[in-house]
Each structure stands twice: as C-alpha cells, then as structure tokens.
Amino acid sequence: MAQVTLRRVSKSYDQHVQAVKGIDLEIADEEFVVLVGPSGCGKTTTLRMIAGLEEITGGEITIAGEVVNDVPPRDRDIAMVFQNYALYPHMTVFDNMAFGLKLRKFAKDEIRRRVDEAARILDIGELLARKPKALSGGQRQRVAMGRAIVRHPKVFLFDEPLSNLDAKLRVQMRTEIKKVHQTVRTTTVYVTHDQVEAMTLADRVVVMNRGVIEQVGPPQELYHSPATRFVAGFIGSPAMNFIPCRIQGRGNELTLRLADNLSFPLPPDRTQRYGANTDREMLLGLRPEHLTELKDQAKPNVVRLDSRLDVTEPMGMEILVHFRINGTAVCGRVDPSVRAMAGEILPMSADLNHMHLIDPETDRVI
Amino acid sequence: MADGTTTVSAPALRGFAPPARRSSLRRFAQRRSTTAVLMCLPLICLIAGLVVYPFFYSIWLSLLNRAMTRFIALFNYRYLLRSDTFQLVIFQSCFFAITAVFFKALIGFILAHVMHNISGKDQKLWRGVLLVPWVIPPALSTLGWWWMISGDYSAINWLLEQVGMHPVAWLASTWWARIWVVAVNVWYGTPFFMIMYLATLKSVPDQLYEAAAIDGATWLQKIRYISLPMLRNIISITVLFSLIVTFANFDIVENLTAGAPANTTHVFATYAFQLGIQSGNIPLGAAVSLFIFPILAIFSVFILRGVGRRAQEGI
Ligand SMILES: Nc1ncnc2c1ncn2[C@@H]1O[C@H](COP(=O)(O)OP(=O)(O)O)[C@@H](O)[C@H]1O
Ligand SMILES: [Mg+2]
C-alpha cells in the first residue's frame, strides 16, 4: 500500500566506482516493477538503497510520500527476499517467519494466524517445525517469501530470488510469485538479470545499464518499441539482429539498402520517421522471429531474402538458422516443418513491419 | 601353501625366511591401517610418555605418605577435604576460573563485535594491538602488573594520589588481591576470545544481519537473536578450554601474590606447588592437583553435549 519514488538517486563506492548514476523512477501503489539489466549494472545497489541497507550518495527516495533517506531499514516497513534467502539457520520455519512480528510485539495468536495464512498461500504448512537445513532450495525460497508476506509491509523487495533454483523450479516459482502478488497486491520491486523473468512478471520493466535507466515501460512496449540499442538487444531471446544499412531516396520513396545488390522499399508508414536519416551509416534491427521461411501468401512489406545457412539449431517448436547478410551474422527462426540444412540456400523472408532503425552514433532507436 | 606363494620360492630367498610367512608379513605391512598406526606411533608414544604415565604416576603418588615409603590409601584426600585452607583453595580456584572466564568471554565478545565493525586496514591494526597481551609470556607481563600495583610507589597508587585519593595496599587486602588476580588473568586471556569470536563472526553471512535489520531488529536484538545463537558453539568451546587453562593457571597467581595474603589467593596449582615442592610433601601436592580433574570432567560433559547436539543440527 505505498508508492515508491526515486529522484536523481545516485550511489558511489569510495569515490571512484559510481554504481548508480542519478536515476528517476516512480512506482505506483500495488505495482510490480522489475529492474533488469546485465550483471554489475547497479540493480542490487538500487534495491538496497530502497531497503536502507546502503547509504544514498545523492538524491532522494520516498516511500508512501515520506522521504526515507535517513530512516533505518527497520523503520521503513519493507520486506526483502535475498538471493540466498538469508534464513536464520538456528530458527524453525515458523520462527523464521514470525521473527519480524515478534520484534514488533504482535500478539501470539495474531502471529500464529498470519504465519498460518502465509503458509497456506505458499503451501508450506507441513514445514513449519523444520529448520532451514532440512529444506530443499524451492522450499527455502517459499519460506523466504513467507517471511516477507507475514509482515504485510508497504513494499516487497526481491533480489534475484530465483537464480539459485534449477530451471524447472524457477519457472514454477515465477508463476508462484505472480500468484502471490495477485493475492496480496503489495507494491513490489523485483531485481533480476533474466529478461524472461522480467517480461513475465512485470507490470512495468525498468531496463538498467551501467548505472542508468535505459527505458521504463510495460513488457510489450519494451519488446515492440525499444528506445535504445541496448534495450533492443537485451529484451528478447535470441537477441535482435543488428545489420549495417543505409536509407536512400527522397520524399515518400525511401529504400533500405543492406548491400550493393540488396535493397528493399521501406514500409510507407516509416518514411516520415526515417526521412531525416538518409545517406548515413545506420543499423537495421530485426528480431529473429521476423526473419522466417518464405510464406506462400505475400504480405505487404514482407520481403524475400534467400540465404545460405551456416548453422541450424533444431529447438523442437522451431529451428534457429544462422546465416550472413553482407558479412554480418544473423539469426532467424523457421518452422520445424521446413527442410533447413546447413550449407544450403533457404528461401527466407524479412518482415519490415517490425524493423527498427538505430542511429549508431547515439545508439537510440529512431 | 595353496595360495600360490610357493611359486616365488626362488633359491636366493630361502635362506632368510619361509616364503609364505614373508609374503603375509609384506601384506600386513602394506595394509593401509597398518601404515596409519605406524605413522601415528611416535605421537602415541609421546602421549603415553608425557600424559598417561605422569597421570597414573601422580595418582599413585597421591596415595603414599609424606616420605613416600608407605601406602596410605585416600588419607591425603581426607586430610585435604578437612583442611580449612584447602576449602579456601577450592573456593578461590572456582571463583578465579569462573569470574575470569566470564569476563574474558564477555569482553572478548564485545571487542570482537567492535572489531568486526571497524573496516579493513584499521581493523588489522587494532587486532594486532589487542593481541599483544596474549603473546607476552604471562610470567613476564604479570611481573609488569606487579610493578604497577604493589607497594606504595606503584604506578596505580601514583595515579590515585594525582587525583587526590589515598594509596591502597592492593595486594595486602584479601579481596583486592583476588580482584587483581582475576583482572590480570582477564587482561591476558581476553585476546584469545576476541580472535576466536571475530573469526566466527566473519563467517556469519552479513545478510542474516541485514534480514534482521529489515525484520525490525535493533543492534541489541541482532546480537541477541543472531550473533549469540550463531556463536554458541564457539562460545561453549572457548569457555571450556579457557576454564581448563584458567583452573590450572600457575604463573599469574604465583608471580602476583604467591597465595598471599594468608593463603586467600591460592589456587590448585600454586597450592600444590607450595605443598609439594616448597614444603616437600609431594604426595599431598599431587592429591591437590588431582582435584582439578573431576571438576573439569563435569564441566566438559555438560558443555560438549550441547556442542555435539548443535553440530548435528548444522548450526
Ligand atoms: N560494496 C561495494 N564496494 C564497491 N563496489 C561495489 C560494491 N557493491 C557493488 N559495487 C559495484 O557497483 C556496481 C553495481 O553493483 P550491483 O548493484 O551489485 O550490480 P547488479 O546487482 O546489477 O549486478 C558494480 O560495478 C559493483 O562492482
Ligand atoms: Mg545483483
């Protein structure tokens, strides 16, 4: 039940290392926001500043309208789930979950009621008497979440909570976390380096890179209209292809030129946007899912692009094909029914309706 | 002779030993457990010579008369238990050991936390400084303390006079002398506790404290609910070891007070020394020192039982 705002928040460690370089972020009440970015980009630092575990070098953080820069963690009314869970090894599961309530002097039966409720939501009722050592990874994860839930805090903070689980359990717990949020509806800030986790969980995703925010938006928006080259390359798997190109022509008759003998007419709805960037070295951004086998019916702005395949990777539901466009390695996704063989030429198509044009000087998407 | 060893019976070997016997000897020597026992043998001999033999010998000694000519069974023990001085020695030994170990553990615990919160380079420096009392041989440092507290012209009395107070004859008063013995012992032994607790504190994940901070713990609650439980085993073990060493301590009492005034600071070791060596009643001295053993055995059983249980639970 709280908004969180960050205003020009920055953090430096011993003068030299600037981990977070002045970020602005508004998180609405009940919102699930995911901070995502490569390792070392400052996600954990940001989260720990919100928690109060790390001093803020510059800027201001508010929780529920109150500036908390100098408020110690215990008075911020937040709960955090750590990457390695940080369960108290000498306490039972029940005591682990009850600890925060005991310190806050809740009545015994209220503590019991809340722990039982959280145990029911997380399905860990039978584990309450055990010590953390006797739990599996997934069970520890649940207990760590239970410890956060029982407190009914203003904000939940998660720091890569699933990264210590195996792949299957990770997917399962991901759903679980989403379900819990739909039940308790607490404002949540969730940190991960895994873009799939970010996309599936978030109401809004915050993409960070080298201590700054690259883009904030709902998952679909980040996928369909990335603002920068970094976001375009980070969101989506396999990553977006970047191919050197040039825009040529004038007025409404622009062409996209990839090589001397390889150019296509630009979709008419893009000519307005790209008109100012003709005759410069640019980058074409095209996701693998928009480089597919040639379909029977022609669609507007889907162009033919026959390619000799270097490598094919059958994935079951699709085949990833690797080939070159004018020397640049690119990846496409074709239907498993297509006979794609390395070394052979496959008739392919590129869907220019989904193209992105990137200015290599500013790395911004135009 | 059916195990194939007869085939090795080359004429050259025959002069030494029957071939079958020889090879089974070799097999015996090659077994790993045999090797292990052989490699441990020097240590076993050392322990037998330096621990087991003196222990049983002192038990035997304590059962003899003063001239060591006659077996008098438990007479020495009966005599001791009825002696007022020895009852005082039992009380003093327990008092010294328990108070000294308590304060060593308490101050060590506090210092370890202070150290733990000092960062990097400074911590190394302070750690080094605080270890100094522990590396000076206690006989020497006790002498230093003796200089500071004994007599009218001692440093501490001088300080008292500077602030307008009367000098105190520290080592001539029963309780002051006892307190000083404990104090010097604490001064000497605290660094060991500090370093043990500091090492253990470093192995406690910071995130436990962070989780506790978020759960609403104050610093005192973090110590009570995180540090203490996480350090319980090392506390038990250090307290046990220190109890043993402090109980058997000789140098500090001997150099500071030598049991004075009027035997009111004697402990087992110094009293045994006085009776056995200085007064020439070796059997009685041996009986005194053997009293330490059952007392420590009881302590050990209680403390180690808890350690084993917690180790099994993986804390
Ligand atoms: N305690 C610290 N002292 C010095 N530098 C740190 C410290 N913690 C993090 N950093 C640096 O700050 C940057 C951001 O770290 P972090 O927030 O942990 O990244 P992320 O969680 O996104 O992987 C990294 O370059 C890291 O090396
Ligand atoms: Mg991190």
XYZ file of C-alpha atoms and ligand atoms in Angstrom, chain A residues 38-45 83 159-160 191 193, ligand 2:
14
model
C 23.300 -7.233 -17.065
C 25.417 -8.137 -14.061
C 27.024 -5.127 -12.403
C 24.615 -2.531 -13.774
C 23.534 -1.356 -10.324
C 20.247 -3.210 -9.777
C 21.157 -4.638 -6.391
C 22.592 -1.325 -5.280
C 19.188 -14.127 -3.406
C 16.879 -9.531 -5.239
C 17.285 -12.283 -7.847
C 15.552 -7.408 -9.416
C 19.227 -10.288 -14.787
Mg 22.911 -8.129 -8.026
